[in-house]
Coordinates of C-alpha atoms in Angstrom, one line a residue:
M1 CA -16.2 -2.6 -19.2
R2 CA -14.1 0.5 -18.3
K3 CA -11.5 -0.1 -15.5
I4 CA -10.4 3.0 -13.7
Y5 CA -8.0 1.6 -11.2
L6 CA -4.3 1.0 -12.0
E7 CA -1.9 -0.7 -9.6
D8 CA 1.2 0.9 -8.2
K9 CA 3.2 -2.4 -8.2
P10 CA 6.9 -1.9 -7.7
L11 CA 8.8 -2.5 -11.0
Q12 CA 11.1 -5.2 -9.7
E13 CA 8.2 -7.1 -8.2
A14 CA 6.4 -7.0 -11.6
Q15 CA 9.5 -8.1 -13.5
L16 CA 10.2 -11.0 -11.1
Q17 CA 6.6 -12.2 -11.2
L18 CA 6.7 -12.3 -15.0
C19 CA 10.0 -14.1 -15.3
E20 CA 9.1 -16.7 -12.6
R21 CA 5.9 -17.6 -14.4
F22 CA 7.6 -18.6 -17.7
R23 CA 9.9 -21.5 -18.4
F24 CA 10.5 -21.5 -22.1
E25 CA 11.2 -24.7 -24.1
P26 CA 13.0 -23.4 -27.2
Q27 CA 13.3 -25.5 -30.3
V28 CA 16.7 -26.4 -31.9
E29 CA 17.6 -25.7 -35.4
I30 CA 20.8 -26.3 -37.4
V31 CA 22.4 -23.3 -39.2
S32 CA 25.4 -22.8 -41.4
T33 CA 28.3 -21.8 -39.2
P34 CA 29.2 -18.7 -41.3
Q35 CA 25.6 -17.5 -40.8
A36 CA 25.6 -18.2 -37.0
L37 CA 26.9 -14.8 -35.7
G38 CA 24.9 -13.8 -32.6
R39 CA 23.0 -17.0 -32.4
V40 CA 22.9 -19.0 -29.2
T41 CA 24.1 -22.6 -29.0
A42 CA 21.6 -25.3 -28.1
Q43 CA 24.3 -27.7 -26.8
P44 CA 28.0 -27.9 -26.4
V45 CA 29.9 -28.1 -29.7
Y46 CA 32.9 -30.4 -29.9
A47 CA 35.8 -30.4 -32.3
K48 CA 35.5 -33.0 -35.1
V49 CA 39.1 -32.5 -36.3
S50 CA 42.3 -31.3 -34.8
M51 CA 43.8 -27.9 -35.8
P52 CA 46.3 -28.4 -37.1
N53 CA 45.8 -32.1 -37.9
Y54 CA 49.5 -32.6 -38.7
H55 CA 52.8 -31.3 -37.4
A56 CA 53.2 -28.0 -39.3
S57 CA 56.0 -25.6 -39.7
A58 CA 55.4 -22.3 -37.9
M59 CA 58.0 -20.4 -39.9
D60 CA 59.6 -20.1 -43.4
G61 CA 62.9 -21.9 -43.3
I62 CA 64.4 -25.3 -43.1
A63 CA 63.3 -28.5 -41.3
V64 CA 66.2 -30.3 -39.5
K65 CA 66.9 -33.0 -37.0
A66 CA 67.6 -31.0 -33.8
E67 CA 70.4 -33.3 -32.6
K68 CA 72.4 -32.7 -35.8
T69 CA 72.7 -29.0 -34.9
Y70 CA 74.2 -29.5 -31.5
G71 CA 77.6 -27.8 -31.2
A72 CA 77.0 -25.0 -33.8
S73 CA 78.2 -21.6 -32.7
E74 CA 79.7 -18.4 -34.1
L75 CA 83.2 -19.8 -33.5
Q76 CA 82.2 -23.2 -35.0
P77 CA 79.6 -22.7 -37.7
L78 CA 77.9 -25.9 -38.8
R79 CA 77.3 -26.7 -42.5
L80 CA 74.1 -28.7 -43.5
K81 CA 73.4 -30.4 -46.8
Q82 CA 70.0 -30.3 -48.4
K83 CA 68.0 -33.6 -48.3
E84 CA 70.7 -35.2 -46.2
D85 CA 70.5 -32.7 -43.3
Y86 CA 67.6 -30.5 -44.1
V87 CA 64.6 -29.8 -46.3
V88 CA 63.2 -26.4 -47.2
V89 CA 59.7 -25.6 -45.7
D90 CA 57.3 -22.7 -45.7
T91 CA 54.9 -21.7 -43.0
G92 CA 52.1 -24.3 -42.7
D93 CA 54.0 -27.1 -44.5
P94 CA 53.9 -30.5 -43.0
I95 CA 57.2 -31.5 -41.3
P96 CA 58.7 -34.5 -43.2
A97 CA 59.4 -37.7 -41.3
G98 CA 62.8 -37.8 -39.7
F99 CA 62.9 -34.0 -38.9
D100 CA 61.8 -32.4 -35.6
A101 CA 62.7 -28.7 -35.7
V102 CA 62.6 -25.7 -38.0
I103 CA 65.3 -23.0 -38.3
M104 CA 64.0 -19.6 -39.6
I105 CA 65.2 -18.4 -42.9
E106 CA 66.7 -15.3 -41.2
D107 CA 69.0 -17.6 -39.1
I108 CA 70.7 -19.4 -42.0
H109 CA 73.5 -18.4 -44.3
Q110 CA 73.1 -19.9 -47.8
L111 CA 76.5 -21.0 -49.1
D112 CA 75.4 -22.6 -52.4
E113 CA 72.2 -24.1 -53.8
E114 CA 72.5 -27.2 -51.5
T115 CA 74.6 -26.0 -48.5
V116 CA 73.6 -23.7 -45.6
E117 CA 75.5 -22.6 -42.6
I118 CA 74.1 -22.1 -39.1
L119 CA 75.6 -20.4 -36.0
D120 CA 73.3 -21.8 -33.3
A121 CA 71.9 -25.1 -32.2
V122 CA 68.1 -25.6 -32.1
A123 CA 65.9 -27.4 -29.6
P124 CA 63.5 -30.3 -30.6
W125 CA 60.1 -29.0 -31.8
Q126 CA 61.4 -25.4 -32.2
H127 CA 59.1 -23.5 -34.5
I128 CA 56.8 -26.4 -35.1
R129 CA 53.0 -26.4 -34.5
P130 CA 52.1 -29.9 -33.1
I131 CA 48.9 -31.7 -34.0
G132 CA 46.0 -30.1 -32.0
E133 CA 48.0 -27.0 -30.9
D134 CA 44.8 -24.9 -31.5
V135 CA 41.9 -27.4 -31.4
V136 CA 42.0 -31.1 -30.4
V137 CA 39.4 -33.7 -31.6
G138 CA 36.8 -34.1 -28.9
E139 CA 37.5 -30.7 -27.2
V140 CA 34.6 -28.4 -26.3
I141 CA 34.9 -25.4 -28.6
V142 CA 31.8 -23.5 -27.2
P143 CA 29.4 -24.5 -24.4
D144 CA 25.6 -24.5 -24.6
H145 CA 23.6 -21.3 -24.2
Y146 CA 26.5 -19.4 -25.6
K147 CA 26.1 -16.4 -27.9
L148 CA 28.5 -16.8 -30.8
R149 CA 31.0 -14.1 -31.6
P150 CA 33.1 -13.7 -34.8
V151 CA 36.1 -15.5 -33.3
D152 CA 33.9 -18.4 -32.3
L153 CA 32.8 -19.0 -35.8
G154 CA 36.5 -19.4 -36.8
A155 CA 37.1 -21.9 -34.0
L156 CA 34.1 -23.9 -35.0
L157 CA 35.1 -24.1 -38.6
A158 CA 38.7 -24.9 -37.6
G159 CA 37.3 -27.8 -35.6
G160 CA 35.4 -29.2 -38.6
N161 CA 31.9 -27.9 -37.7
V162 CA 30.4 -26.5 -40.9
T163 CA 27.0 -26.3 -39.1
V164 CA 26.0 -25.6 -35.6
P165 CA 22.9 -26.4 -33.5
V166 CA 21.3 -23.2 -32.1
L167 CA 18.2 -22.2 -30.3
R168 CA 15.4 -21.0 -32.6
K169 CA 15.0 -17.3 -32.2
P170 CA 11.9 -16.4 -30.1
R171 CA 9.2 -14.9 -32.1
V172 CA 7.7 -11.6 -30.8
A173 CA 4.4 -10.5 -32.3
I174 CA 3.9 -6.7 -32.5
I175 CA 0.3 -5.4 -32.6
P176 CA -0.1 -1.6 -32.7
T177 CA -3.6 -0.4 -32.0
G178 CA -5.4 2.8 -32.6
T179 CA -8.0 4.1 -35.0
E180 CA -6.0 7.3 -35.5
L181 CA -2.8 5.4 -36.7
I182 CA -1.6 5.3 -40.3
A183 CA 1.3 3.7 -42.0
P184 CA 4.4 5.9 -42.3
A185 CA 3.9 8.6 -44.9
E186 CA 5.2 12.0 -46.0
C187 CA 1.8 13.6 -45.8
V188 CA -0.4 13.4 -42.7
N189 CA -3.9 14.7 -42.3
E190 CA -5.4 16.3 -39.2
G191 CA -6.3 13.6 -36.7
E192 CA -3.8 11.1 -38.1
I193 CA -0.7 9.8 -36.3
I194 CA 2.1 7.9 -38.0
E195 CA 2.6 4.4 -36.5
F196 CA 6.3 4.2 -35.7
N197 CA 6.4 2.5 -32.3
G198 CA 6.1 -0.9 -34.1
T199 CA 9.2 -0.3 -36.0
V200 CA 11.1 0.7 -32.9
F201 CA 9.8 -2.4 -31.1
A202 CA 10.9 -4.6 -34.0
A203 CA 14.4 -3.1 -34.1
Y204 CA 14.8 -3.5 -30.3
V205 CA 13.7 -7.2 -30.2
E206 CA 15.9 -8.0 -33.2
E207 CA 18.9 -6.3 -31.5
W208 CA 18.2 -8.5 -28.5
G209 CA 18.2 -11.7 -30.6
A210 CA 14.5 -12.3 -31.3
E211 CA 12.5 -12.4 -34.5
P212 CA 9.9 -9.6 -34.8
L213 CA 6.5 -10.4 -36.3
Y214 CA 4.8 -7.1 -37.2
R215 CA 1.1 -7.8 -37.4
G216 CA -0.1 -4.4 -38.7
I217 CA -2.4 -1.7 -37.3
V218 CA -5.6 -2.8 -35.5
P219 CA -8.3 -0.1 -34.9
D220 CA -9.7 0.6 -31.5
D221 CA -12.3 -2.2 -31.7
Y222 CA -12.5 -4.7 -28.8
A223 CA -13.4 -7.7 -31.0
L224 CA -10.6 -7.0 -33.5
I225 CA -8.0 -6.6 -30.8
R226 CA -9.1 -9.8 -29.1
E227 CA -8.9 -11.7 -32.4
A228 CA -5.5 -10.2 -33.1
V229 CA -4.2 -11.4 -29.7
R230 CA -5.7 -14.9 -30.1
T231 CA -4.0 -15.3 -33.5
A232 CA -0.7 -13.9 -32.3
V233 CA -0.3 -16.3 -29.3
K234 CA -0.6 -19.2 -31.6
E235 CA 2.3 -17.9 -33.8
A236 CA 4.6 -16.2 -31.4
D237 CA 6.4 -16.8 -28.1
I238 CA 5.8 -13.3 -26.8
V239 CA 3.1 -10.8 -27.8
L240 CA 3.4 -7.0 -27.6
L241 CA 0.2 -5.0 -27.7
N242 CA 0.8 -1.3 -28.2
A243 CA -1.5 1.4 -26.8
G244 CA -4.8 0.9 -25.0
S245 CA -3.0 -0.1 -21.8
S246 CA -4.4 2.6 -19.5
A247 CA -7.9 3.1 -18.2
G248 CA -9.5 5.2 -20.8
R249 CA -12.8 4.7 -22.7
E250 CA -11.1 2.8 -25.6
D251 CA -8.3 1.2 -23.6
Y252 CA -9.1 -2.4 -24.1
T253 CA -5.8 -4.2 -23.5
V254 CA -6.4 -5.2 -19.9
H255 CA -9.9 -6.5 -20.7
V256 CA -8.8 -8.6 -23.6
I257 CA -6.0 -10.2 -21.6
E258 CA -8.5 -10.9 -18.7
E259 CA -10.9 -12.5 -21.1
L260 CA -8.4 -14.7 -22.9
G261 CA -6.0 -15.4 -20.0
E262 CA -4.7 -13.9 -16.8
V263 CA -3.5 -10.4 -15.9
L264 CA -0.4 -10.4 -13.7
T265 CA 0.1 -6.6 -13.5
H266 CA -1.8 -3.5 -14.5
G267 CA 0.3 -0.5 -13.6
V268 CA 3.8 -0.2 -12.1
A269 CA 5.0 2.5 -9.8
T270 CA 7.2 4.3 -12.3
R271 CA 7.3 7.6 -14.0
P272 CA 7.0 7.5 -16.9
G273 CA 5.7 4.0 -17.8
K274 CA 3.0 3.4 -15.2
P275 CA 0.2 2.2 -17.5
V276 CA 1.6 -1.2 -18.6
V277 CA -0.3 -4.5 -18.6
V278 CA 1.5 -7.8 -18.2
G279 CA -0.4 -11.1 -18.5
I280 CA -0.5 -14.6 -19.8
V281 CA -2.7 -16.0 -22.7
E282 CA -2.4 -19.6 -23.6
G283 CA 0.8 -19.9 -21.7
K284 CA 2.4 -17.0 -23.6
P285 CA 3.5 -13.7 -22.1
V286 CA 1.4 -10.8 -23.4
I287 CA 2.7 -7.3 -22.6
G288 CA 0.4 -4.3 -23.1
L289 CA 2.7 -1.3 -23.7
P290 CA 1.6 2.3 -23.3
G291 CA 1.0 4.4 -26.5
Y292 CA 3.3 7.2 -25.5
P293 CA 6.7 6.4 -27.0
V294 CA 9.0 6.9 -24.0
S295 CA 6.8 4.9 -21.7
A296 CA 6.5 2.2 -24.3
Y297 CA 10.3 1.9 -24.9
L298 CA 11.1 1.8 -21.2
N299 CA 8.5 -0.9 -20.5
L300 CA 9.7 -2.8 -23.5
E301 CA 13.2 -2.9 -22.0
W302 CA 11.9 -3.7 -18.5
F303 CA 9.7 -6.7 -19.5
A304 CA 10.5 -7.9 -23.0
R305 CA 14.3 -7.8 -22.8
P306 CA 14.5 -10.0 -19.7
L307 CA 12.2 -12.5 -21.2
I308 CA 14.3 -12.8 -24.4
H309 CA 17.5 -13.3 -22.4
Q310 CA 15.7 -15.8 -20.1
Y311 CA 14.5 -17.7 -23.3
Y312 CA 18.2 -18.2 -24.3
G313 CA 19.4 -18.8 -20.7
L314 CA 21.7 -15.8 -21.0
M315 CA 22.6 -13.2 -18.4
E316 CA 21.0 -9.8 -19.2
P317 CA 23.8 -7.3 -20.0
K318 CA 24.0 -4.2 -17.9
R319 CA 24.9 -0.8 -19.3
Q320 CA 27.9 1.1 -18.0
R321 CA 27.2 3.5 -15.1
I322 CA 29.1 6.6 -13.9
Q323 CA 28.9 9.1 -11.1
A324 CA 28.0 12.6 -12.3
K325 CA 27.2 16.0 -10.9
I326 CA 23.6 17.3 -11.3
G327 CA 23.6 20.4 -13.3
R328 CA 20.0 21.5 -12.7
R329 CA 17.6 20.6 -9.9
I330 CA 15.6 17.5 -10.6
V331 CA 12.4 17.0 -8.6
S332 CA 10.7 13.6 -8.0
V333 CA 7.6 12.5 -6.1
M334 CA 7.2 10.0 -3.3
G335 CA 6.1 6.5 -4.1
A336 CA 7.1 6.3 -7.8
E337 CA 10.4 5.3 -9.3
D338 CA 11.5 8.1 -11.6
F339 CA 13.4 7.5 -14.8
V340 CA 14.8 10.8 -16.2
R341 CA 16.5 11.1 -19.6
V342 CA 19.6 13.2 -19.3
T343 CA 22.4 14.7 -21.3
I344 CA 25.9 14.2 -20.0
G345 CA 29.0 16.3 -20.7
C346 CA 32.6 16.2 -19.5
I347 CA 33.5 19.7 -18.4
D348 CA 37.0 20.2 -17.1
G349 CA 37.2 16.6 -16.1
Q350 CA 33.8 16.5 -14.3
Y351 CA 30.7 14.7 -15.7
I352 CA 27.7 17.0 -15.6
V353 CA 24.1 15.7 -16.0
N354 CA 21.2 17.8 -17.1
P355 CA 17.6 16.6 -17.5
L356 CA 15.8 16.5 -20.8
T357 CA 12.0 16.9 -21.1
R358 CA 10.2 14.4 -18.9
A359 CA 7.1 14.2 -21.0
A360 CA 6.3 10.5 -21.9
G361 CA 5.3 11.4 -25.5
V362 CA 8.5 13.2 -26.6
T363 CA 10.4 10.7 -28.7
M364 CA 13.3 13.1 -29.3
S365 CA 14.1 13.0 -25.6
M366 CA 15.2 9.4 -26.1
V367 CA 17.1 10.3 -29.3
R368 CA 19.0 13.1 -27.5
A369 CA 19.6 11.2 -24.3
D370 CA 23.1 10.3 -23.3
G371 CA 21.9 8.4 -20.3
L372 CA 19.2 7.6 -17.8
L373 CA 19.0 8.8 -14.2
R374 CA 17.0 6.5 -11.9
I375 CA 15.5 8.1 -8.9
P376 CA 14.3 5.4 -6.3
P377 CA 10.8 5.5 -4.7
G378 CA 10.8 7.7 -1.6
H379 CA 13.6 9.9 -3.0
L380 CA 12.5 13.5 -3.6
G381 CA 15.1 14.1 -6.3
Y382 CA 18.5 15.8 -6.6
E383 CA 19.6 19.3 -5.9
Q384 CA 22.0 21.1 -8.2
G385 CA 25.6 20.1 -7.5
E386 CA 24.7 16.7 -5.9
M387 CA 26.3 13.5 -7.2
A388 CA 24.2 10.7 -8.7
E389 CA 24.7 7.4 -10.6
V390 CA 23.7 7.5 -14.3
E391 CA 23.2 4.7 -16.7
L392 CA 24.8 5.4 -20.1
Y393 CA 23.0 5.1 -23.4
R394 CA 26.1 6.2 -25.3
P395 CA 29.8 5.0 -25.1
L396 CA 31.7 7.0 -22.5
E397 CA 34.4 7.7 -25.1
Q398 CA 31.8 9.5 -27.2
I399 CA 30.7 11.6 -24.2
N400 CA 34.3 12.5 -23.5
H401 CA 34.5 13.9 -27.0
T402 CA 31.3 15.9 -27.0
I403 CA 31.2 19.7 -26.9
V404 CA 28.4 20.7 -24.6
S405 CA 26.5 23.8 -25.8
T406 CA 23.5 25.4 -24.1
G407 CA 21.8 28.7 -24.0
S408 CA 19.6 30.3 -26.7
H409 CA 18.3 28.2 -29.6
D410 CA 19.6 28.9 -33.1
L411 CA 19.9 26.8 -36.3
S412 CA 23.6 27.6 -36.4
M413 CA 24.1 24.9 -33.8
D414 CA 22.9 22.2 -36.3
I415 CA 25.2 23.6 -39.0
L416 CA 28.2 23.7 -36.5
H417 CA 27.5 20.1 -35.5
T418 CA 27.5 18.9 -39.2
L419 CA 30.7 20.7 -40.0
I420 CA 32.4 19.5 -36.8
R421 CA 31.6 15.9 -37.7
Q422 CA 33.0 16.5 -41.2
E423 CA 36.2 18.1 -39.8
N424 CA 36.7 15.5 -37.0
P425 CA 34.4 12.4 -37.0
Q426 CA 35.5 11.7 -33.4
L427 CA 34.0 14.9 -32.2
F428 CA 30.3 15.6 -31.3
L429 CA 28.2 18.7 -30.4
N430 CA 25.4 18.4 -27.9
S431 CA 23.1 21.5 -27.8
S432 CA 20.3 22.2 -25.4
H433 CA 17.9 25.2 -25.2
V434 CA 17.6 26.9 -21.8
G435 CA 17.7 30.5 -22.9
S436 CA 20.6 33.0 -23.0
M437 CA 20.6 33.6 -19.3
G438 CA 20.6 29.9 -18.5
G439 CA 23.5 29.5 -20.9
I440 CA 25.6 32.2 -19.3
M441 CA 25.0 30.6 -15.8
A442 CA 25.8 27.2 -17.2
V443 CA 29.2 28.4 -18.5
Q444 CA 29.8 30.3 -15.3
K445 CA 29.2 27.2 -13.1
G446 CA 31.3 25.0 -15.3
E447 CA 28.3 23.0 -16.6
A448 CA 28.8 23.7 -20.3
H449 CA 31.7 24.4 -22.7
M450 CA 29.8 27.2 -24.4
A451 CA 26.5 29.0 -24.7
G452 CA 24.6 30.8 -27.4
V453 CA 23.6 34.3 -26.2
H454 CA 21.7 37.2 -27.6
L455 CA 20.7 39.4 -24.7
F456 CA 19.7 43.0 -25.5
D457 CA 20.6 45.7 -23.0
E458 CA 18.0 48.4 -23.4
A459 CA 20.2 50.8 -21.4
T460 CA 23.1 50.7 -23.8
G461 CA 21.4 49.3 -27.0
A462 CA 24.2 46.6 -27.1
Y463 CA 24.1 42.9 -26.9
N464 CA 25.6 40.4 -24.4
E465 CA 28.6 42.2 -22.8
T466 CA 26.7 43.8 -20.0
Y467 CA 25.1 40.5 -18.9
I468 CA 28.3 38.6 -19.2
A469 CA 30.2 41.1 -17.0
K470 CA 27.4 40.8 -14.4
Y471 CA 26.7 37.1 -14.4
A472 CA 29.9 35.4 -15.5
K473 CA 32.0 36.9 -12.7
G474 CA 34.9 34.7 -11.5
R475 CA 35.0 32.6 -14.7
D476 CA 37.6 33.1 -17.4
V477 CA 35.5 33.4 -20.6
V478 CA 35.8 34.4 -24.3
L479 CA 32.9 36.0 -26.2
V480 CA 33.0 35.2 -29.9
Q481 CA 30.8 36.7 -32.6
L482 CA 28.9 34.0 -34.4
V483 CA 26.2 35.5 -36.6
Y484 CA 23.9 38.4 -37.1
R485 CA 20.3 37.4 -37.6
Q486 CA 16.9 38.9 -38.3
Q487 CA 14.2 38.8 -35.6
G488 CA 10.7 39.5 -36.5
W489 CA 7.0 38.6 -36.4
I490 CA 6.3 35.1 -37.5
V491 CA 2.8 35.0 -39.0
P492 CA 0.7 32.8 -41.2
K493 CA 1.1 33.0 -45.0
G494 CA -0.3 36.2 -46.3
N495 CA -0.4 37.8 -42.8
P496 CA -4.2 37.6 -42.6
L497 CA -4.4 39.7 -39.4
S498 CA -2.2 42.4 -40.8
I499 CA 0.3 42.4 -38.0
Q500 CA 3.0 45.0 -38.4
S501 CA 4.1 46.1 -34.9
V502 CA 3.9 45.1 -31.3
S503 CA 0.8 47.3 -30.8
D504 CA -1.1 45.1 -33.1
L505 CA -0.7 42.2 -30.6
T506 CA -3.1 43.9 -28.1
R507 CA -6.1 43.4 -30.4
A508 CA -8.7 41.0 -28.9
N509 CA -8.4 38.4 -31.6
I510 CA -4.6 37.9 -31.5
T511 CA -3.0 35.0 -29.7
Y512 CA 0.7 35.3 -29.1
M513 CA 3.4 32.5 -28.5
N514 CA 6.2 33.7 -26.2
R515 CA 9.7 32.3 -25.5
Q516 CA 10.7 31.0 -22.1
R517 CA 12.0 33.2 -19.4
G518 CA 15.7 34.0 -19.8
A519 CA 15.5 33.8 -23.6
G520 CA 17.0 36.7 -25.4
T521 CA 14.0 36.9 -27.7
R522 CA 11.8 37.3 -24.7
L523 CA 13.9 40.2 -23.4
L524 CA 13.7 41.8 -26.8
F525 CA 9.9 41.4 -26.8
D526 CA 9.7 42.9 -23.3
Y527 CA 11.8 45.8 -24.5
L528 CA 9.4 46.3 -27.4
L529 CA 6.4 46.3 -25.0
K530 CA 8.1 48.8 -22.7
E531 CA 9.0 51.1 -25.6
Q532 CA 5.3 51.2 -26.6
G533 CA 4.0 51.4 -23.0
I534 CA 2.2 48.1 -23.4
S535 CA 1.5 45.9 -20.3
R536 CA 2.2 42.2 -20.4
E537 CA -1.4 41.6 -19.4
D538 CA -2.5 43.1 -22.6
I539 CA -0.9 40.3 -24.6
Y540 CA -3.1 37.2 -24.8
G541 CA -0.7 34.2 -24.6
Y542 CA 2.2 36.1 -23.0
S543 CA 2.6 33.3 -20.4
R544 CA 2.6 30.5 -23.0
E545 CA 6.3 29.5 -23.6
A546 CA 8.2 27.8 -26.4
V547 CA 11.8 26.6 -26.0
S548 CA 12.9 27.3 -29.6
H549 CA 12.2 29.5 -32.6
L550 CA 11.0 26.4 -34.5
S551 CA 8.5 25.7 -31.7
V552 CA 7.2 29.2 -32.1
A553 CA 6.9 28.8 -35.8
A554 CA 5.2 25.4 -35.4
A555 CA 2.6 26.9 -33.1
V556 CA 1.8 29.5 -35.7
A557 CA 1.7 26.9 -38.5
G558 CA -0.5 24.7 -36.4
G559 CA -3.0 27.5 -35.7
T560 CA -2.6 27.5 -32.0
A561 CA -1.0 31.0 -32.2
D562 CA -1.4 33.9 -34.5
V563 CA 2.0 35.4 -34.1
G564 CA 5.3 34.9 -32.3
L565 CA 8.7 36.7 -32.3
G566 CA 11.4 34.7 -33.8
I567 CA 14.1 34.3 -36.5
F568 CA 13.5 34.4 -40.3
S569 CA 14.9 30.9 -40.9
A570 CA 12.3 29.4 -38.5
A571 CA 9.5 31.1 -40.4
Q572 CA 10.9 30.0 -43.7
A573 CA 11.2 26.4 -42.5
M574 CA 7.5 26.3 -41.7
G575 CA 6.4 28.1 -44.9
L576 CA 5.3 31.2 -42.9
D577 CA 5.6 34.9 -43.5
F578 CA 8.0 37.1 -41.7
I579 CA 7.9 40.8 -40.8
P580 CA 11.4 42.1 -39.8
V581 CA 11.7 43.9 -36.5
A582 CA 15.5 44.1 -35.8
E583 CA 18.8 42.6 -36.6
E584 CA 20.5 41.2 -33.6
R585 CA 23.9 39.8 -32.7
Y586 CA 24.0 36.1 -31.8
D587 CA 27.3 35.2 -30.0
L588 CA 29.0 32.3 -28.4
L589 CA 30.2 32.5 -24.8
L590 CA 33.1 30.0 -24.3
S591 CA 35.0 29.0 -21.2
R592 CA 38.6 30.0 -21.7
T593 CA 39.7 26.4 -21.0
F594 CA 37.6 25.1 -23.8
F595 CA 38.5 28.0 -26.1
E596 CA 42.2 27.1 -25.8
S597 CA 41.6 23.3 -26.2
P598 CA 42.1 21.4 -29.5
E599 CA 38.3 21.1 -29.7
G600 CA 38.0 24.9 -29.2
E601 CA 40.5 25.5 -32.0
T602 CA 38.5 23.2 -34.3
L603 CA 35.3 25.1 -33.5
M604 CA 36.9 28.5 -34.2
K605 CA 38.4 27.2 -37.5
I606 CA 34.9 26.2 -38.6
I607 CA 33.2 29.4 -37.5
R608 CA 35.7 31.4 -39.6
S609 CA 35.3 29.2 -42.6
A610 CA 33.7 30.1 -45.9
E611 CA 31.6 26.9 -45.7
F612 CA 30.0 28.0 -42.4
A613 CA 29.2 31.4 -43.9
H614 CA 27.7 29.9 -47.0
R615 CA 25.5 27.4 -45.2
M616 CA 24.2 30.0 -42.7
E617 CA 23.5 32.8 -45.2
S618 CA 21.8 30.3 -47.5
L619 CA 19.2 29.8 -44.8
G620 CA 18.1 33.4 -45.2
G621 CA 18.0 36.1 -42.5
Y622 CA 21.6 35.6 -41.4
S623 CA 24.9 37.5 -42.0
C624 CA 28.3 36.1 -41.2
R625 CA 30.2 39.3 -41.9
D626 CA 32.0 39.3 -38.5
S627 CA 31.9 35.6 -37.6
G628 CA 34.8 34.5 -35.4
T629 CA 35.6 37.9 -34.1
I630 CA 36.8 37.9 -30.5
L631 CA 34.5 40.5 -28.7
L632 CA 35.5 40.0 -25.1
Q633 CA 38.1 38.1 -23.0
S634 CA 38.2 37.8 -19.3

């Protein structure tokens, strides 16, 4: 049964083939107009009454016969008698017979209870809303295949339509598959994976106007999956089958669709997202989405979203696109269309794009992404400094109000973001982890507002200044003291291998987890090795890299490493033990332009606040005794 071969069908060809094969015939239902927001009309809706349905006063004042006011002026004021020449009206009142104009209350002078004086003549129908000024009986209020907005509901009700005919929402069945899957829970055993893709699918299709039908987890059993699909196509308009879409031993999706219907596509020329299955069963589209979250979400948008809009007869909306400069080199491969999740920052008026992890299983890359960079087939990627078009996931206004931080990882970035949002809800902080050296270079090249750095200079025994003087040349920068923090050995609870010093790491049974090149922690580790005369080759795991202290701690907690060098708070977060090695200074390197900006002033205010010190020191392993001190300006 196993099918090894996957196609490399161009994405647009697969999309077009799917949409051309389906011509939906939606059913019509009648809903209450106040409940119709976002629904799509099934037919044109006409006004049943006019709005207003009588001649109405548009102002508070008096209703008059226009011709009786002719000749009034400042030199010859005209006096009018109540009932004989005018009647008092308020906004919205019917205009009594025999009157054809309204004078605003501000333009009359009350002489006594029954007499007023005016200084200007008025024109016929002045300040009167005629019958049907807003809506006229028989007028089309909204056309068919029209998505109703809040203002449309008001117009419909004004026209006497208390109900409205709409297209029934398309039903989308969601079938997650996998023997290892469990329902969301706080405790997960080894070998179990929380099923969360189904919730994401349901939220997306609901956002696009469909009704999700979550069918529950189905184990990796061919017969059970086949029966789940057969049942789903009878109840739903579209079926989503999650996982099992590739060519593995228990990847049954393509075979189930082949048996029950027709496979249109098995594999598209994209990265990520290649192993998708698109087919037809009993006249219904069935989409086999990959199990990896990023691949699944992209394919959901590529295939399910167009179908839902086609069902309604609506144009599929496009996200905003901007031109941005590539901050780090992005490599692609020939023949595949590459979709790269990116962060975007506005640095000195220039949008800068940096790639996030490209792994298809990293859900957080979608959470953190500001946009998507699409690299066409046959394009080998982008060099640093080149311009490219980027599709936005977030509003441009939000990107314009985001502080871009890079460099070394520290939990202080999360605390700063929280406090920044509390101080100014219009301001955001975007932090990425590329190591201290990468952070300095990003600030030097104008690709970040600031960078976290903790680079130890073994020649002087000091932190950061030497490296900044060398690598931030030509850039006006400010170095600010953020925190002192404890670095040490992160080990399992109870320290079962009795690790106390760097020399213990050379033992045959010790596996180490290192930080990435350019990270300050790695420089400190290399210094410790040099100080003891230990070769890198003597450390098993030296070449294995983690991009954050929490990743190091997670490796130790998960049993894939026995020890790693990191900060106390990361060990504490994972319930691990910590053997102190040194206190280090963790600073922020800021461009002077940012430092002197209103956003920079907000940041400095927070760094120097008692609340920041309290939150950091409560984590353990931190001291804020000099936080906010200016260490260097250039």
